[in-house]
Coordinates of C-alpha atoms and ligand atoms in Angstrom, one line a residue:
M271 CA 56.4 126.1 140.5
S272 CA 58.9 126.6 137.7
K273 CA 62.5 126.5 138.2
V274 CA 65.5 128.1 136.5
R275 CA 69.1 127.1 136.2
I276 CA 71.6 129.5 137.9
Y277 CA 73.8 129.9 134.9
T278 CA 70.9 130.5 132.6
L279 CA 69.6 133.2 134.9
A280 CA 73.0 134.8 135.2
K281 CA 73.3 134.9 131.4
D282 CA 69.8 136.3 131.1
L283 CA 70.5 139.0 133.6
G284 CA 73.9 139.8 132.2
V285 CA 75.9 139.1 135.3
D286 CA 78.7 136.5 135.6
N287 CA 78.2 133.3 137.5
A288 CA 80.5 134.2 140.4
K289 CA 78.4 137.3 141.0
M290 CA 75.2 135.3 140.8
L291 CA 76.4 132.9 143.4
E292 CA 77.5 135.8 145.6
I293 CA 73.9 137.2 145.4
L294 CA 72.5 133.7 146.2
D295 CA 74.8 133.5 149.2
S296 CA 73.7 136.8 150.5
L297 CA 70.1 135.8 150.1
G298 CA 70.8 132.5 151.9
V299 CA 69.7 130.4 149.0
S300 CA 71.4 127.1 148.9
Y301 CA 72.7 125.5 145.7
K302 CA 75.2 122.8 144.6
S303 CA 76.7 124.5 141.6
V304 CA 75.9 126.9 138.8
S305 CA 73.9 124.3 137.1
S306 CA 71.6 123.9 140.1
T307 CA 68.1 125.2 139.7
I308 CA 66.4 127.8 141.9
E309 CA 62.8 128.7 142.4
E310 CA 61.1 131.3 140.3
D311 CA 60.3 133.2 143.5
T312 CA 64.0 133.8 144.2
V313 CA 64.5 135.3 140.7
G314 CA 62.3 138.3 141.7
L315 CA 64.5 138.9 144.8
I316 CA 67.7 138.6 142.7
K317 CA 66.4 141.1 140.2
E318 CA 65.5 143.5 143.0
M319 CA 69.0 143.2 144.5
L320 CA 70.6 143.8 141.1
A321 CA 68.4 146.8 140.5
E322 CA 69.3 148.2 144.0
E323 CA 72.9 147.7 143.3
A324 CA 72.7 149.4 139.9
A325 CA 70.9 152.3 141.5
S326 CA 73.5 152.8 144.2
G327 CA 76.3 152.2 141.7
T328 CA 78.0 149.5 143.6
G329 CA 79.4 146.2 142.6
A330 CA 76.8 145.3 140.0
A331 CA 79.3 145.5 137.2
T332 CA 80.2 142.1 135.9
S333 CA 83.8 141.0 136.6
T334 CA 84.5 138.9 133.6
D335 CA 87.6 139.5 131.6
T336 CA 89.8 142.0 133.3
T337 CA 91.3 143.8 130.4
E338 CA 94.6 145.7 130.6
A339 CA 92.5 148.8 130.5
D340 CA 90.7 147.7 133.7
A341 CA 94.1 147.1 135.3
A342 CA 95.2 150.5 134.3
Q343 CA 92.3 152.1 136.2
T344 CA 93.0 150.2 139.3
P345 CA 95.0 152.1 141.9
T346 CA 98.7 151.7 141.5
P347 CA 100.7 150.5 144.5
Q348 CA 101.8 154.1 145.1
N349 CA 98.4 155.7 145.6
I350 CA 97.2 152.6 147.4
S351 CA 99.8 153.2 150.1
S352 CA 98.9 156.9 150.2
Q353 CA 95.4 155.8 151.2
N354 CA 96.7 153.8 154.1
T355 CA 96.2 155.0 157.6
P356 CA 99.5 156.1 159.2
T357 CA 99.6 153.1 161.5
Q358 CA 99.5 150.7 158.5
A359 CA 102.0 152.6 156.4
A360 CA 105.3 150.8 156.1
P361 CA 108.3 152.9 156.8
A362 CA 109.1 154.5 153.4
P363 CA 112.6 153.8 152.0
A364 CA 114.8 156.9 152.0
T365 CA 114.6 157.3 148.3
A366 CA 110.8 157.5 148.4
Q367 CA 111.1 161.0 149.8
S368 CA 112.2 162.4 146.5
V369 CA 109.4 160.7 144.6
P370 CA 106.5 163.0 144.1
Q371 CA 103.5 161.6 145.9
P372 CA 100.1 161.9 144.2
A373 CA 98.1 164.9 145.4
V374 CA 95.7 164.1 148.2
T375 CA 92.8 165.7 146.3
A376 CA 93.4 163.3 143.4
T377 CA 93.0 160.3 145.6
A378 CA 90.0 161.8 147.4
E379 CA 88.2 162.0 144.1
R380 CA 88.5 158.3 143.7
E381 CA 85.5 156.0 144.0
P382 CA 84.9 155.4 147.7
E383 CA 84.7 151.7 147.0
A384 CA 88.1 151.6 145.3
P385 CA 89.9 148.6 146.8
V386 CA 92.5 149.6 149.4
N387 CA 95.4 147.4 150.2
T388 CA 94.7 145.0 147.3
Q389 CA 96.8 144.3 144.3
P390 CA 95.4 145.3 141.0
E391 CA 93.5 142.3 139.7
L392 CA 95.4 140.2 137.2
P393 CA 94.0 139.3 133.8
H394 CA 92.0 136.1 133.4
R395 CA 93.7 133.2 131.7
A396 CA 92.3 130.2 129.8
P397 CA 91.7 127.0 131.7
V398 CA 94.0 124.1 131.2
V399 CA 92.2 120.8 131.0
T400 CA 93.4 117.2 131.2
I401 CA 91.4 114.2 130.2
M402 CA 91.8 111.0 132.2
G403 CA 90.0 107.6 132.3
H404 CA 90.2 103.9 131.7
V405 CA 91.9 102.6 128.5
D406 CA 89.5 102.5 125.5
H407 CA 86.9 104.6 127.2
G408 CA 87.4 107.2 124.4
K409 CA 89.9 109.8 125.7
T410 CA 91.8 110.1 122.4
S411 CA 88.5 110.1 120.4
L412 CA 87.1 112.8 122.5
L413 CA 90.2 115.0 122.1
D414 CA 90.3 114.3 118.4
Y415 CA 86.7 115.3 118.1
I416 CA 87.3 118.6 119.9
R417 CA 90.5 119.2 118.0
K418 CA 88.7 118.5 114.7
T419 CA 85.8 120.8 115.4
K420 CA 87.3 123.5 117.6
V421 CA 90.8 124.1 116.4
A422 CA 91.1 126.5 113.5
A423 CA 92.5 124.5 110.6
K424 CA 95.8 125.9 109.5
E425 CA 98.2 125.0 106.8
A426 CA 101.4 124.6 108.7
G427 CA 103.3 123.2 105.8
G428 CA 101.3 120.0 106.1
I429 CA 103.3 118.8 109.1
T430 CA 101.1 118.0 112.1
Q431 CA 103.4 117.4 115.0
H432 CA 102.3 116.0 118.2
V433 CA 102.9 118.8 120.8
G434 CA 101.0 117.3 123.7
A435 CA 98.5 120.1 124.0
F436 CA 96.1 122.2 121.9
E437 CA 94.0 125.2 122.2
A438 CA 90.3 124.9 121.4
R439 CA 88.3 128.0 120.5
T440 CA 84.8 128.0 121.9
S441 CA 82.0 130.6 122.1
K442 CA 83.1 131.1 125.8
G443 CA 86.8 131.6 124.9
K444 CA 89.9 129.6 124.8
I445 CA 90.3 126.2 126.5
V446 CA 93.7 124.5 126.5
F447 CA 93.6 120.7 126.4
I448 CA 96.6 118.7 127.5
D449 CA 96.8 115.7 125.2
T450 CA 99.3 113.3 126.6
P451 CA 98.9 109.5 126.3
G452 CA 97.8 107.2 129.1
H453 CA 99.6 107.5 132.4
E454 CA 101.4 110.7 131.5
A455 CA 98.2 112.5 132.1
F456 CA 98.7 111.8 135.8
T457 CA 102.1 113.5 135.7
T458 CA 100.8 116.5 134.0
I459 CA 97.9 117.0 136.4
R460 CA 100.3 117.3 139.3
A461 CA 103.9 117.8 138.3
R462 CA 106.5 118.6 141.0
G463 CA 103.8 119.4 143.5
A464 CA 102.2 122.1 141.3
N465 CA 99.1 121.5 139.2
V466 CA 99.5 121.9 135.5
A467 CA 95.8 121.2 134.8
D468 CA 93.0 123.4 136.3
I469 CA 90.2 121.0 135.5
A470 CA 90.1 117.2 135.0
I471 CA 87.7 115.5 132.7
I472 CA 87.1 111.9 133.8
V473 CA 85.9 109.9 130.7
I474 CA 83.8 106.9 131.5
A475 CA 82.4 104.7 128.7
A476 CA 78.6 104.3 129.1
D477 CA 78.8 100.6 128.2
D478 CA 81.5 99.8 130.7
S479 CA 81.1 102.1 133.7
L480 CA 83.7 102.3 136.4
M481 CA 87.0 100.5 135.8
P482 CA 90.3 100.4 137.7
Q483 CA 91.9 103.3 135.8
T484 CA 88.7 105.3 136.2
R485 CA 89.0 105.0 140.0
E486 CA 92.7 105.8 139.7
A487 CA 92.0 108.9 137.6
I488 CA 89.4 110.1 140.1
A489 CA 91.8 109.5 143.0
H490 CA 94.5 111.5 141.2
A491 CA 92.2 114.4 140.5
Q492 CA 91.0 114.4 144.1
A493 CA 94.6 114.3 145.5
A494 CA 95.5 117.2 143.3
K495 CA 92.3 119.0 144.4
V496 CA 91.5 119.8 140.8
P497 CA 87.8 120.2 140.0
M498 CA 86.4 117.2 138.1
L499 CA 83.8 116.9 135.4
V500 CA 82.6 113.4 134.4
A501 CA 82.0 112.8 130.7
V502 CA 80.0 109.6 130.1
N503 CA 81.1 108.7 126.6
K504 CA 79.8 106.4 123.9
I505 CA 76.1 107.2 124.5
D506 CA 75.5 106.5 120.8
L507 CA 76.0 102.8 121.5
P508 CA 72.7 100.8 121.9
Q509 CA 74.1 99.1 125.0
A510 CA 75.0 102.4 126.6
D511 CA 73.7 102.8 130.1
P512 CA 74.6 106.3 131.4
E513 CA 72.2 105.9 134.3
R514 CA 74.2 103.0 135.6
V515 CA 77.4 105.1 135.4
K516 CA 75.7 107.7 137.5
T517 CA 74.5 105.2 140.1
D518 CA 78.0 103.6 140.2
L519 CA 79.6 107.1 140.8
T520 CA 77.6 107.5 144.0
T521 CA 79.5 104.5 145.4
L522 CA 82.6 106.7 145.2
N523 CA 80.8 109.6 146.9
L524 CA 80.5 111.4 143.6
V525 CA 76.8 112.1 143.5
P526 CA 75.5 113.5 140.2
E527 CA 73.5 116.7 140.3
E528 CA 70.4 115.0 139.2
Y529 CA 70.6 112.9 142.4
G530 CA 71.1 116.0 144.5
G531 CA 74.9 115.9 144.6
D532 CA 77.4 118.3 143.1
T533 CA 79.2 116.1 140.5
I534 CA 78.6 117.3 137.0
V535 CA 78.0 114.4 134.7
V536 CA 77.8 115.2 131.0
P537 CA 76.7 112.4 128.5
V538 CA 78.7 112.6 125.3
S539 CA 79.6 110.8 122.2
A540 CA 83.0 111.3 120.7
R541 CA 81.7 109.5 117.6
T542 CA 78.6 111.7 116.9
G543 CA 79.7 114.8 118.8
E544 CA 76.5 114.7 120.9
G545 CA 77.0 116.5 124.2
V546 CA 80.5 117.8 123.4
E547 CA 79.2 121.4 123.2
D548 CA 77.7 120.9 126.7
L549 CA 80.9 119.6 128.0
L550 CA 82.8 122.6 126.7
E551 CA 80.2 124.8 128.3
Y552 CA 80.6 123.1 131.7
I553 CA 84.4 123.5 131.4
S554 CA 84.0 127.2 130.8
L555 CA 81.6 127.5 133.7
T556 CA 83.9 125.6 136.0
A557 CA 86.8 127.8 134.9
E558 CA 84.8 130.9 135.6
L559 CA 84.2 129.8 139.1
E560 CA 87.8 129.0 139.6
D561 CA 88.6 132.6 138.6
L562 CA 91.9 131.7 136.9
R563 CA 94.3 134.5 136.6
A564 CA 98.0 135.0 135.8
D565 CA 100.3 137.9 135.3
P566 CA 101.6 138.1 131.7
K567 CA 104.1 140.8 132.8
G568 CA 105.4 138.8 135.8
S569 CA 108.5 136.6 135.7
F570 CA 108.1 133.6 133.6
S571 CA 107.4 130.1 134.9
G572 CA 106.1 127.1 133.2
V573 CA 106.1 123.3 133.0
V574 CA 107.4 120.8 130.5
I575 CA 104.5 118.9 129.0
E576 CA 106.6 116.6 126.8
S577 CA 109.8 116.6 124.9
R578 CA 111.5 114.6 122.1
V579 CA 114.5 114.7 119.9
D580 CA 113.9 115.4 116.3
R581 CA 116.7 114.2 114.1
Q582 CA 116.8 117.3 112.1
A583 CA 115.5 120.0 114.4
G584 CA 117.1 118.8 117.6
V585 CA 115.3 118.9 121.0
L586 CA 111.7 119.9 120.8
A587 CA 110.0 120.6 124.2
T588 CA 106.4 121.5 124.7
V589 CA 106.2 124.0 127.6
M590 CA 103.0 125.3 129.2
V591 CA 103.4 128.9 130.1
Q592 CA 101.9 129.4 133.6
E593 CA 103.1 132.9 134.5
G594 CA 104.8 135.7 132.6
T595 CA 105.5 135.7 128.9
L596 CA 108.0 133.7 127.0
H597 CA 110.0 135.3 124.1
V598 CA 112.2 133.9 121.4
G599 CA 115.8 134.6 122.6
D600 CA 114.9 134.0 126.3
F601 CA 117.1 131.8 128.4
L602 CA 115.3 128.9 130.1
V603 CA 116.5 126.9 133.0
V604 CA 115.2 123.3 133.6
G605 CA 116.7 121.3 136.5
E606 CA 120.4 121.8 136.1
G607 CA 120.3 122.5 132.4
Y608 CA 119.5 125.5 130.3
G609 CA 118.8 126.5 126.8
K610 CA 118.1 129.6 124.7
I611 CA 114.9 129.7 122.7
K612 CA 115.9 129.6 119.1
A613 CA 112.3 129.2 117.8
M614 CA 108.8 128.8 119.1
T615 CA 105.7 127.4 117.6
D616 CA 102.1 127.4 118.9
S617 CA 100.1 124.2 119.2
N618 CA 98.9 124.7 115.6
G619 CA 102.4 124.6 114.3
G620 CA 102.6 128.4 113.6
R621 CA 105.7 130.3 114.4
I622 CA 105.3 132.7 117.2
K623 CA 107.6 135.2 118.9
E624 CA 106.0 135.4 122.3
A625 CA 103.5 133.4 124.4
G626 CA 101.6 134.4 127.5
P627 CA 99.9 132.4 130.4
S628 CA 98.0 129.2 129.5
T629 CA 99.7 128.9 126.2
P630 CA 101.3 125.6 125.2
V631 CA 104.4 126.2 123.0
Q632 CA 106.9 124.0 121.4
V633 CA 110.4 125.4 122.1
L634 CA 113.5 124.7 120.1
G635 CA 116.8 125.4 121.9
F636 CA 117.4 122.9 124.7
S637 CA 120.5 120.9 124.4
E638 CA 119.0 117.9 126.2
A639 CA 115.4 116.8 126.3
P640 CA 113.8 117.9 129.6
A641 CA 111.6 115.5 131.4
S642 CA 107.8 115.9 131.5
G643 CA 106.6 117.7 134.5
E644 CA 109.8 119.6 135.1
K645 CA 109.5 123.2 136.1
V646 CA 110.9 125.8 133.7
V647 CA 112.0 129.3 134.7
S648 CA 113.7 132.0 132.7
A649 CA 117.0 133.8 133.2
K650 CA 118.0 137.3 131.9
N651 CA 121.1 136.0 130.0
E652 CA 123.4 133.0 129.8
H653 CA 125.4 134.2 132.7
A654 CA 122.3 134.4 134.9
A655 CA 121.2 131.0 133.7
R656 CA 124.6 129.5 134.7
E657 CA 124.4 131.1 138.1
V658 CA 120.9 129.6 138.7
I659 CA 122.2 126.2 137.7
A660 CA 125.4 126.6 139.9
Q661 CA 123.2 127.4 142.8
R662 CA 121.0 124.4 142.2
A663 CA 124.0 122.1 141.9
S664 CA 125.4 123.4 145.1
D665 CA 122.1 123.1 146.9
R666 CA 121.9 119.5 145.7
R667 CA 125.4 118.7 146.8
D668 CA 124.7 120.3 150.2
A669 CA 121.6 118.1 150.6
E670 CA 123.5 115.0 149.5
N671 CA 126.3 115.8 152.0
A672 CA 123.8 116.4 154.8
R673 CA 122.3 113.0 154.0
T674 CA 125.7 111.3 154.1
Q675 CA 126.5 113.1 157.4
R676 CA 123.2 112.0 159.0
K677 CA 123.9 108.4 157.9
K678 CA 127.4 108.5 159.4
T679 CA 126.1 110.0 162.7
L680 CA 123.5 107.3 162.9
E681 CA 126.1 104.6 162.3
E682 CA 128.3 106.0 165.0
M683 CA 125.4 106.1 167.4
M684 CA 124.7 102.5 166.6
G685 CA 128.2 101.6 167.5
P686 CA 130.6 99.3 165.6
Ligands
GDP96 P1 91.3 105.8 124.9 O1 92.1 104.5 125.1 O2 90.5 106.2 126.1 O3 92.1 106.9 124.3 O4 90.1 105.4 123.9 P2 90.0 105.6 122.3 O5 89.7 107.0 122.0 O6 91.2 105.1 121.7 O7 88.7 104.8 121.9 C1 88.7 103.4 122.1 C2 87.7 102.8 121.2 O8 86.4 103.3 121.4 C3 88.0 103.1 119.7 O9 87.7 102.0 118.9 C4 87.0 104.3 119.4 O10 86.6 104.3 118.1 C5 85.8 103.9 120.3 N1 85.1 105.1 120.7 C6 85.5 106.1 121.4 N2 84.6 107.0 121.6 C7 83.4 106.5 121.1 C8 82.0 106.9 121.1 O11 81.6 107.9 121.5 N3 81.1 106.0 120.5 C9 81.5 104.8 120.0 N4 80.6 104.0 119.5 N5 82.8 104.4 120.0 C10 83.7 105.2 120.6
MG97 MG1 94.1 107.0 123.9

């Protein structure tokens, strides 16, 4: 009986992986991940289901890349609320009376399956990936290899500045890699309680297997609940023993797929490039399942990846845009400081005027270097920025006073 991998089948049948898993679920077929294999028998059933769906015109469409055009076709909040039953309808604000409501006939002509009470779907965004692992296991080499082969070479006046992140172009779309040295990777995976990275790659050298920082990296990824992929590096070495790494991983309850578990283990060599394409493919597959989305039109928020002071330019901060869009001229608030963006460059060193979700940008305009992991928001103007800061300072003082008060009360209770 021959078997077929789920993602291969999805590709062959022209549906996305999420859809394929949905179908498998409805058929009651068990799987570990999209790289699991299923029986040839099942394929026939899946094809039948897809054919049926296509015939009845429901849900068979793939849901990859929601473009803005898609979003425009999705019902607007106004006509969504007009589809609500009266009991669900929220009391309309007085001003709504004067707003012309869409004609009932217009809504009645809509697809019966049009989602009711749901927000229009946000566009997909690129995955943000962090690489962690024991020292000398090849993190930097792997990033260098990907950067060398996947980042469009660009003459940026010959200056290659370290910006702590870069964007790789793959056949499956953009992947953003956070490129911070050593322990800073742990800060960027989970900064201020919010994840910066969507996916963690744990690099393990095939000639060394699990080491203290490997375990630490795995623990961090697990604590942050970030999906993990294991890259077993240095497979070009004669003494490489990838099978041993896989066996060792099972001792941490990370059971490789080949052993019936759901941990994806990809053998690679940062030296020869072997397996790197597979790794990128698995990253894209994982990202697809995570269904990462962000609103480029929403209010901006981001995180500081790194910052430094350049003697000539001043403070240079790399900011990862998470939501909304950043523009030159915007006011940014970090902690109790703010700055106005004087200039912005992409991770290739090219000047840009705006940047949407999952874009790392180097920003010029802060007066002081913000710390890695700090959250960044924007303000309409300088006045608004100062107000946000004043509020934060006052909140902080309140918290401090409350602490002092608690301490005093406690001391009084304890007596002299
Ligand atoms: P990091 O500390 O995890 O960033 O590790 P590095 O990327 O600095 O690599 C440590 C050493 O391992 C360097 O001497 C690299 O040249 C070497 N190295 C990294 N990847 C590979 C690989 O795939 N094959 C071989 N043979 N050596 C590698
Ligand atoms: Mg390194």
